[in-house]
Short mmCIF file of C-alpha atoms in Angstrom, two decimals:
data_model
loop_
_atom_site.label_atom_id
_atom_site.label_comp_id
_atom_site.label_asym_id
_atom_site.label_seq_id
_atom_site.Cartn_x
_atom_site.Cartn_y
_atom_site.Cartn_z
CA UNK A 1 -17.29 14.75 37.73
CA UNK A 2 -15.60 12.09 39.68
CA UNK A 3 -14.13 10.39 35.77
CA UNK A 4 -12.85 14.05 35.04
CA UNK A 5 -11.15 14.11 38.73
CA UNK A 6 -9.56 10.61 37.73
CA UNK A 7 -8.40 11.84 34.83
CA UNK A 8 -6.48 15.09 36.58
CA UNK A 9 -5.52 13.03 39.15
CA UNK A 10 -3.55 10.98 36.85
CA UNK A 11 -1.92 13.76 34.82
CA UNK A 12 -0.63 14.77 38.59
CA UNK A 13 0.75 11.34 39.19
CA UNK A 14 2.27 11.35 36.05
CA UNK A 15 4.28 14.16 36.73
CA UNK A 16 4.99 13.45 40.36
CA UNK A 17 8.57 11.76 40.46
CA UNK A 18 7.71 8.87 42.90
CA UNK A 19 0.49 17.12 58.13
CA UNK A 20 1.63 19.53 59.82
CA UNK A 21 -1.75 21.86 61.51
CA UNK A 22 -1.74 25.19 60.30
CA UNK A 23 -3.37 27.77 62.59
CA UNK A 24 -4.87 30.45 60.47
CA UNK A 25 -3.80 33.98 61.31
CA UNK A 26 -6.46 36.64 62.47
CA UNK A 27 -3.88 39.13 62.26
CA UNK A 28 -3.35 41.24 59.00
CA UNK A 29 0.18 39.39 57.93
CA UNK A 30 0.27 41.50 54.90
CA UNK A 31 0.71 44.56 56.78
CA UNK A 32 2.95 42.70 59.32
CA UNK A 33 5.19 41.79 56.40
CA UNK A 34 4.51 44.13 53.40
CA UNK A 35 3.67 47.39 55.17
CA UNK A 36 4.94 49.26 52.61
CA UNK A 37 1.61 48.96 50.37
CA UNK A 38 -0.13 51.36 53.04
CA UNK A 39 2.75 54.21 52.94
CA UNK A 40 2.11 57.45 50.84
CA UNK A 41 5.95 56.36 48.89
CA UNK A 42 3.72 52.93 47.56
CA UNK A 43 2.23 54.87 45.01
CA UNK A 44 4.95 57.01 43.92
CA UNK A 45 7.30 54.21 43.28
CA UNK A 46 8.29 52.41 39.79
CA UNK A 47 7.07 48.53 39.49
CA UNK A 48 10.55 48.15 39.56
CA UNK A 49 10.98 50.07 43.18
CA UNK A 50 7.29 48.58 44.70
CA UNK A 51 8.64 44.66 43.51
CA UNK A 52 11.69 45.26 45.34
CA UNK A 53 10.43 46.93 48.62
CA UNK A 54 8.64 43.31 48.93
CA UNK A 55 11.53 41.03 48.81
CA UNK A 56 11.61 40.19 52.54
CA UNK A 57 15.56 40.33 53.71
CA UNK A 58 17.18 36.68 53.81
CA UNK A 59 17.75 35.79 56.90
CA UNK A 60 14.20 36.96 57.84
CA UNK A 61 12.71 34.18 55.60
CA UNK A 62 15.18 31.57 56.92
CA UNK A 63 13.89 32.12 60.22
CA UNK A 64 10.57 31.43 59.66
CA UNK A 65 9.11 28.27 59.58
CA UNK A 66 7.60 27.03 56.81
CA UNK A 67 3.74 27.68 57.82
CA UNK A 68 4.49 31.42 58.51
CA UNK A 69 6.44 31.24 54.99
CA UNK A 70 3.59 29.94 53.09
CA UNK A 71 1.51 32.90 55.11
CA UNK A 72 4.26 35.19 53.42
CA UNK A 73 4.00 33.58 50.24
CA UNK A 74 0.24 34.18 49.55
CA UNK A 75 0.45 37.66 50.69
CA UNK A 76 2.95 38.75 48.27
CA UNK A 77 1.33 42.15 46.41
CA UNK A 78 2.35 40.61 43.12
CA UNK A 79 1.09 37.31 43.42
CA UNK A 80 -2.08 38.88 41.83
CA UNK A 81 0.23 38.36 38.65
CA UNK A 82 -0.45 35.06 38.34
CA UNK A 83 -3.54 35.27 37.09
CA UNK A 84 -2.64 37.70 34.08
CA UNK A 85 -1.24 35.43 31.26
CA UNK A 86 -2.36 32.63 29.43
CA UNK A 87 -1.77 29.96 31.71
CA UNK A 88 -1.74 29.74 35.41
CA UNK A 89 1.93 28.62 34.84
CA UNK A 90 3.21 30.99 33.37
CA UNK A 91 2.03 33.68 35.77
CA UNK A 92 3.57 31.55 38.48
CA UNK A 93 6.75 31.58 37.05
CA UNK A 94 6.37 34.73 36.43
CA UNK A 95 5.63 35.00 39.95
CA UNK A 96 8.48 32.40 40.98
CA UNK A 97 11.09 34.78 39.22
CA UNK A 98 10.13 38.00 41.19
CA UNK A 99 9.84 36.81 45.15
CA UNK A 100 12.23 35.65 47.18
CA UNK A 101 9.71 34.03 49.59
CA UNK A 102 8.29 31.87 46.51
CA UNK A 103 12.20 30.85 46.32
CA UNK A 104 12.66 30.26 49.63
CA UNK A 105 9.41 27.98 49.77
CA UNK A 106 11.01 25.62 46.93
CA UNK A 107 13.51 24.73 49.26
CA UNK A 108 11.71 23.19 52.85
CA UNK A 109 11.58 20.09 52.76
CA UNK A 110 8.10 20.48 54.30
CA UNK A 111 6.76 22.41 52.26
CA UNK A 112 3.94 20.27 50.50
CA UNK A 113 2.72 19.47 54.00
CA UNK A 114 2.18 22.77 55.11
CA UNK A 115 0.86 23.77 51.78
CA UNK A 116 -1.64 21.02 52.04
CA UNK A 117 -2.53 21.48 55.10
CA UNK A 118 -3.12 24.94 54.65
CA UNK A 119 -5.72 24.32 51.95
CA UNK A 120 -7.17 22.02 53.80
CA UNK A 121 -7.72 24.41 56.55
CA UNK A 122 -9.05 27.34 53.87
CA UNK A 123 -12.62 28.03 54.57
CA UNK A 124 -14.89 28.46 51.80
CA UNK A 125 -16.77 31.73 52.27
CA UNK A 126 -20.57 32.09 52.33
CA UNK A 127 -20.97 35.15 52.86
CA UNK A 128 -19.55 38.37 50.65
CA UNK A 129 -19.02 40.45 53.49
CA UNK A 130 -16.06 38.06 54.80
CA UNK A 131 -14.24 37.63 51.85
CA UNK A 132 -11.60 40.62 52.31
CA UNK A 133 -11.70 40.45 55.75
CA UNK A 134 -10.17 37.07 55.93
CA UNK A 135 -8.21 36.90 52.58
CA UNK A 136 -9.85 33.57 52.05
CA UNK A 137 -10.76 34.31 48.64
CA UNK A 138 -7.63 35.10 47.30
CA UNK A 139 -5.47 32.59 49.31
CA UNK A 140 -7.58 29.54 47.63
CA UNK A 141 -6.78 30.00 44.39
CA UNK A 142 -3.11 31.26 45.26
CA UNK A 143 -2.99 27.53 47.07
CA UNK A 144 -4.44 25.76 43.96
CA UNK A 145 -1.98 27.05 41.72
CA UNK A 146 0.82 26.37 43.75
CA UNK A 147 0.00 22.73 44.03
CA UNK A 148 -0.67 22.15 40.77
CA UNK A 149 3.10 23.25 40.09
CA UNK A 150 5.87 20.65 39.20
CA UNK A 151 7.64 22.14 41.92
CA UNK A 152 5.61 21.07 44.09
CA UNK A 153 3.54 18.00 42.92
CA UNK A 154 6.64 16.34 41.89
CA UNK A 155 7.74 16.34 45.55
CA UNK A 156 4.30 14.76 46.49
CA UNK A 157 3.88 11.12 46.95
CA UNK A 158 1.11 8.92 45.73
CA UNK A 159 -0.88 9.73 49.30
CA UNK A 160 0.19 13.21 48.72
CA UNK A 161 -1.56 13.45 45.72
CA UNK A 162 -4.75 11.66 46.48
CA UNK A 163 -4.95 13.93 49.47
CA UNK A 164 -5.04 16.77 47.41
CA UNK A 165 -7.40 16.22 44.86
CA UNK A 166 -9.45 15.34 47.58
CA UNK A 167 -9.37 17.97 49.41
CA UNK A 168 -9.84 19.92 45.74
CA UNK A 169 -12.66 18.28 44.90
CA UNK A 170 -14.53 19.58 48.67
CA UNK A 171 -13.43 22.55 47.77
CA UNK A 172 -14.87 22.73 44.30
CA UNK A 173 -18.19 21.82 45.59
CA UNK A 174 -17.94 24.42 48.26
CA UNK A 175 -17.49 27.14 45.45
CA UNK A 176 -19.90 25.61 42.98
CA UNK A 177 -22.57 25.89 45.41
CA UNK A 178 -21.77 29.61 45.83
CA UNK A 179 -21.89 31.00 42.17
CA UNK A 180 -22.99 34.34 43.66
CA UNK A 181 -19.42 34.80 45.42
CA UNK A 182 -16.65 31.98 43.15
CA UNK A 183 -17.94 31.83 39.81
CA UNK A 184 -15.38 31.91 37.48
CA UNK A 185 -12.51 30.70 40.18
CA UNK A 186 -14.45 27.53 41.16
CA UNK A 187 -11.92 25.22 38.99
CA UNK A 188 -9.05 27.10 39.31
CA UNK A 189 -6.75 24.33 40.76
CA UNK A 190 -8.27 21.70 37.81
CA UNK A 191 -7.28 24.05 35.37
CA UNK A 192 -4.22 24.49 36.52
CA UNK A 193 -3.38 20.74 36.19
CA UNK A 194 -4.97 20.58 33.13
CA UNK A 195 -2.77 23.00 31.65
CA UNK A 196 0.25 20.42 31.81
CA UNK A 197 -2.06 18.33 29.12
CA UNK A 198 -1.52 21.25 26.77
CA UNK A 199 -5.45 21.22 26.47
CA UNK A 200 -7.63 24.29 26.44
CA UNK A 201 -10.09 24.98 29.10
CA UNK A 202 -12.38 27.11 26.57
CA UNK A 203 -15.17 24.60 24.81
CA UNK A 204 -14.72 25.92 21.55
CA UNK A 205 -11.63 26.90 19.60
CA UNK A 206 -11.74 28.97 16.24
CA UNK A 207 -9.60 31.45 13.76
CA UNK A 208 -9.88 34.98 13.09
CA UNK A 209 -8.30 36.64 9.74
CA UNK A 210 -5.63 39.44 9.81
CA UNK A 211 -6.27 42.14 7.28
CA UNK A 212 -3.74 39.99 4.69
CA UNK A 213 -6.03 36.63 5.52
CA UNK A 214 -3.84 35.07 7.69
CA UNK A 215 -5.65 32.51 10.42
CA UNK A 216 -5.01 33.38 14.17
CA UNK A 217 -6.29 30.69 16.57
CA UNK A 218 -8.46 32.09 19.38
CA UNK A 219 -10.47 30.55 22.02
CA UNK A 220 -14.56 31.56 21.82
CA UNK A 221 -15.97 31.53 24.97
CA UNK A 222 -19.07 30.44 25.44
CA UNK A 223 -21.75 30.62 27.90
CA UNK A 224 -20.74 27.25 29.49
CA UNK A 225 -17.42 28.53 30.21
CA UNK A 226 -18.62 30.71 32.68
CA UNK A 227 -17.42 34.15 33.93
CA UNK A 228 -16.59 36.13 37.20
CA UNK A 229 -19.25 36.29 39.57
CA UNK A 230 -19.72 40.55 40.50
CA UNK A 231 -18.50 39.47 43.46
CA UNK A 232 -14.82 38.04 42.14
CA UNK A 233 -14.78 41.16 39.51
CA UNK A 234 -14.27 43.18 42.66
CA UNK A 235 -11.86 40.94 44.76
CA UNK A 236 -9.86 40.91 41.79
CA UNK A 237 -9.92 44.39 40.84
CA UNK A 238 -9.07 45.44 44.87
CA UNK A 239 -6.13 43.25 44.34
CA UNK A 240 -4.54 44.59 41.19
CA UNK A 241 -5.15 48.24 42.75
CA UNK A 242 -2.78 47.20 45.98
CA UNK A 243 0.05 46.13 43.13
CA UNK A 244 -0.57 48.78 40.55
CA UNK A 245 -2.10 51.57 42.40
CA UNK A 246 -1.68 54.11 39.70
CA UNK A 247 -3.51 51.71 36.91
CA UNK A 248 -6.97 53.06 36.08
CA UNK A 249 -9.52 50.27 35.82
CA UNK A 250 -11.73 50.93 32.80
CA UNK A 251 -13.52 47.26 32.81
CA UNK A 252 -13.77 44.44 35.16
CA UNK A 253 -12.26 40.88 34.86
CA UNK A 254 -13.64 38.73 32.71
CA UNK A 255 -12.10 35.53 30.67
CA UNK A 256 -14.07 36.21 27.25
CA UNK A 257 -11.18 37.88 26.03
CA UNK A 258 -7.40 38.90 26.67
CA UNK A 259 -4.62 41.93 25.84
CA UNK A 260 -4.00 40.23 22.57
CA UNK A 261 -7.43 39.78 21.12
CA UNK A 262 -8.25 43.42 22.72
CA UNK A 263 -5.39 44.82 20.73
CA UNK A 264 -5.31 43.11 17.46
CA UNK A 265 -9.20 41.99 17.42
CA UNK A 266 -11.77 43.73 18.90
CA UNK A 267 -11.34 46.53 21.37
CA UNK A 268 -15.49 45.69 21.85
CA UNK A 269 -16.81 44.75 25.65
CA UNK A 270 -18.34 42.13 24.01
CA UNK A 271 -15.67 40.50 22.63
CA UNK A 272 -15.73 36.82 23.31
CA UNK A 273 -12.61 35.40 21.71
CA UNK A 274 -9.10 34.82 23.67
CA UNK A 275 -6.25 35.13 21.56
CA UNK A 276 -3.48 33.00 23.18
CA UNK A 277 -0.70 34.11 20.30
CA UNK A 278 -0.91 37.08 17.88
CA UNK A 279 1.06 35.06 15.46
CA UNK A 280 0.29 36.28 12.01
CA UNK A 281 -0.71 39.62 13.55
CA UNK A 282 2.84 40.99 14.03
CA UNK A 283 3.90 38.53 11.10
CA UNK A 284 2.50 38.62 8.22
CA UNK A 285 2.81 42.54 7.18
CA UNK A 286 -0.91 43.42 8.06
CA UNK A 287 0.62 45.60 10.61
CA UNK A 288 3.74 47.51 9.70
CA UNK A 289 6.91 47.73 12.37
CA UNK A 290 7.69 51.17 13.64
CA UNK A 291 9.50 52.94 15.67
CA UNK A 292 9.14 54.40 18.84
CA UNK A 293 8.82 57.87 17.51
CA UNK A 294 6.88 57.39 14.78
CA UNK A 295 4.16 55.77 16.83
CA UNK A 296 0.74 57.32 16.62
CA UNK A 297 -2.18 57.03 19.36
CA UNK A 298 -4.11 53.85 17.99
CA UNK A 299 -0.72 52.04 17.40
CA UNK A 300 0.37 48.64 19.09
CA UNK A 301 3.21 47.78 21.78
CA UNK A 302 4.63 44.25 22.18
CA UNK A 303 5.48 43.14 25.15
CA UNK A 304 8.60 40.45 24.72
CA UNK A 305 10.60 37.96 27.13
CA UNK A 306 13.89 38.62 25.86
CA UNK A 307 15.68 35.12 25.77
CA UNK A 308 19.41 35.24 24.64
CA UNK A 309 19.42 38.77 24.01
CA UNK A 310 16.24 38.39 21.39
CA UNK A 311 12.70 38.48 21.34
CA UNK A 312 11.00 35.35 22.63
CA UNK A 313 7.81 35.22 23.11
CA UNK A 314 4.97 37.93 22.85
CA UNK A 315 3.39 38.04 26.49
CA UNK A 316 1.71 40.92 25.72
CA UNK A 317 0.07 43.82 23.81
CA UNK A 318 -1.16 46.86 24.69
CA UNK A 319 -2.59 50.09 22.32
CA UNK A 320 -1.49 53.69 22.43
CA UNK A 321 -3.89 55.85 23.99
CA UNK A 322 -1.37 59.04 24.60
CA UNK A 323 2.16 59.92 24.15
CA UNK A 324 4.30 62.70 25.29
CA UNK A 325 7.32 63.63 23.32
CA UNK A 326 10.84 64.98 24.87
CA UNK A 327 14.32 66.39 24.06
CA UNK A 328 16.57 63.84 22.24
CA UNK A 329 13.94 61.76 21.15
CA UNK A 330 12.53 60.63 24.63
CA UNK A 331 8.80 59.89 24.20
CA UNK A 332 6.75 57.82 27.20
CA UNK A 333 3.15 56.48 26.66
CA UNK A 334 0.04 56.09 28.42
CA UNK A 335 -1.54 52.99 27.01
CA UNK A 336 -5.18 50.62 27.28
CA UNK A 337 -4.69 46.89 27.67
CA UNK A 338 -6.14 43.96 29.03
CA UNK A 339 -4.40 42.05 31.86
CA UNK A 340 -4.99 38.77 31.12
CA UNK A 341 -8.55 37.61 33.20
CA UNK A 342 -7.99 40.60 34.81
CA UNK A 343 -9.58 43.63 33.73
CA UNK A 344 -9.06 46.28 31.00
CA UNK A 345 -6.65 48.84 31.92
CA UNK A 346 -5.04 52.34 31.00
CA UNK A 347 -1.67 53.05 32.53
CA UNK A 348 1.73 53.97 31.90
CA UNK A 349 3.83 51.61 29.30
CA UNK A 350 6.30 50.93 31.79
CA UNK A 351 3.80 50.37 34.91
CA UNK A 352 2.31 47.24 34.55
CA UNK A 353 3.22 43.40 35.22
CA UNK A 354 4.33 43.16 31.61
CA UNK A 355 6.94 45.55 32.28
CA UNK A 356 9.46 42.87 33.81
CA UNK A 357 12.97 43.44 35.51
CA UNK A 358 13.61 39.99 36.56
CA UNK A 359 15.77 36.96 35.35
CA UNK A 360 14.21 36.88 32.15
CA UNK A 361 14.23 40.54 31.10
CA UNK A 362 11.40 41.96 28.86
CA UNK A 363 11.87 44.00 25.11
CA UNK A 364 8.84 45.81 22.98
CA UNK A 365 8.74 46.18 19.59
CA UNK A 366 5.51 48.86 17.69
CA UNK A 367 3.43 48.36 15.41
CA UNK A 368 0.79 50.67 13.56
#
């Protein structure tokens, strides 16, 4: 363990370009700050509407200092977003592009001291009972991701860092010796530093065949990769439903598989492979284009980041479970997809995390 830990711990230094006490809150600061997620308008808004009745005014976040910032920061609704795409970074940029808070963070100049700090100060729960009640659960692996960031390790210095993966590596044993409650979020800070190596965290890695025999690479999971404990199923699922409270959960969380393989590969609960890029799926003709309105239920909607006014990368798919058709060729969908770790879900096309209205703007294209 400790030769893995030196190995992370150098990535982090390599990408590194060279505290204060934290008291923790007994308060509910998410309903101090986002009360909004408890009023009967919550659930009646658009993503669009709910994203922006979070974005604390400006001056508000200047005047706080930086601990009760971070405090803001991890109880963001849609920081559960994070954990919905391939890689832990690209949820939190995701993230990054979306709150104002997040912004606002980048900019203190203390703000790797009270992050650290704070996770240093993060209990790891024993018992079930407490993990909602004291946001614990949630707010480590929101921590671990943020300091895996470039934004923020790059600020760190050498003692910084060291501190870190110290403090990491407690926590890691903490959660390791309580499967029952942190299985599958035990490593969650690891992987995140792991992902700037480009290396997969899954043990195996093979292909699957479109229907024209073109390879697809997809991560198999195996036993030894682990999964969510029942426990972290439900503190995940109780999250997403404060974010997207009109989403129906059909399955829990799980990492065996993700929206793409669920769409294009196997819509089976036992589906074990993770399909990080659809690639020859929407490629290679197995799968015809179509049009909006000559979508069927069964058929397939990309997801896009729109980069220079064109499709960029797929972030997402999602199949048709119903349509409903209006005057001048309107028609709106009710799809099933799986959100990343997260877990499999039916809800309206444009209701979802994929559905983005930030800097970089999203695009969908169909397919049969």
């Amino acid at each position: 363990m400790r030769k893995i830990i030196s190995c992370l711990l150098a990535i982090l230094l390599l990408t590194s370009c060279a505290v204060t006490a934290f008291a923790s809150t007994t308060d509910n600061s998410s309903t101090v700050h986002y009360g909004i997620i408890n009023s009967p308008e919550w659930s009646q808004m658009t993503r669009i509407e709910r994203v922006a009745a979070c974005q604390l005014p400006a001056e508000e976040l200047h005047n706080l200092v930086t601990d009760e910032l971070v405090q803001v920061v991890l109880d963001y609704p849609f920081f559960v977003d994070a954990r919905a795409f391939n890689t832990n970074r690209e949820g939190f940029l995701r993230v990054l592009a979306e709150s104002t808070a997040l912004q606002e963070l980048l900019n203190r100049e203390d703000n790797v001291d009270s992050l650290i700090s704070r996770y240093a100060t993060t209990d790891v729960e024993t018992v079930a009972a407490t993990l909602s009640e004291d946001n614990d659960f949630s707010e480590l692996w929101k921590l671990e991701i943020l300091l895996a960031q470039p934004e923020f390790s790059n600020l760190m210095d050498e003692q910084q860092v060291v501190k870190v993966f110290e403090i990491a590596e407690e926590k890691h044993e903490a959660k390791c010796s309580n499967p029952e409650l942190y299985q599958g979020v035990t490593g969650v800070f690891y992987q995140s530093v792991n992902e700037h190596s480009g290396a997969s965290t899954y043990a195996y890695n093979s292909y699957v065949q479109t229907p024209n025999g073109s390879d697809v690479l997809v991560y198999v999971w195996q036993s030894s990769d682990g999964d969510f404990s029942t426990t972290a199923k439900q503190e995940l699922a109780d999250e997403v439903a404060v974010a997207y409270p009109n989403a129906t959960r059909l399955r829990h969380a799980t990492i065996k598989y993700n929206c793409h393989s669920y769409a294009w590969y196997s819509t089976s609960a036992s589906n074990i492979r993770w399909m990080p890029y659809p690639g020859a799926f929407i490629t290679d003709g197995s799968y015809p284009e179509l049009t909006k309105m000559t979508t069927s239920v069964g058929s397939r909607i990309v997801y896009y980041d729109t980069v220079d006014g064109s499709y960029g990368t797929p972030t997402h798919t999602a199949v048709i479970y119903s349509y409903k058709d209006y005057p001048k060729s309107r028609r709106t969908f009710v799809v099933e997809s799986k959100w990343g770790s997260y877990g499999l879900y039916r809800h309206d096309s444009y209701d979802s995390l994929y559905s983005y209205d930030g800097p970089v703007p999203y695009d969908i294209k169909y397919f049969s």
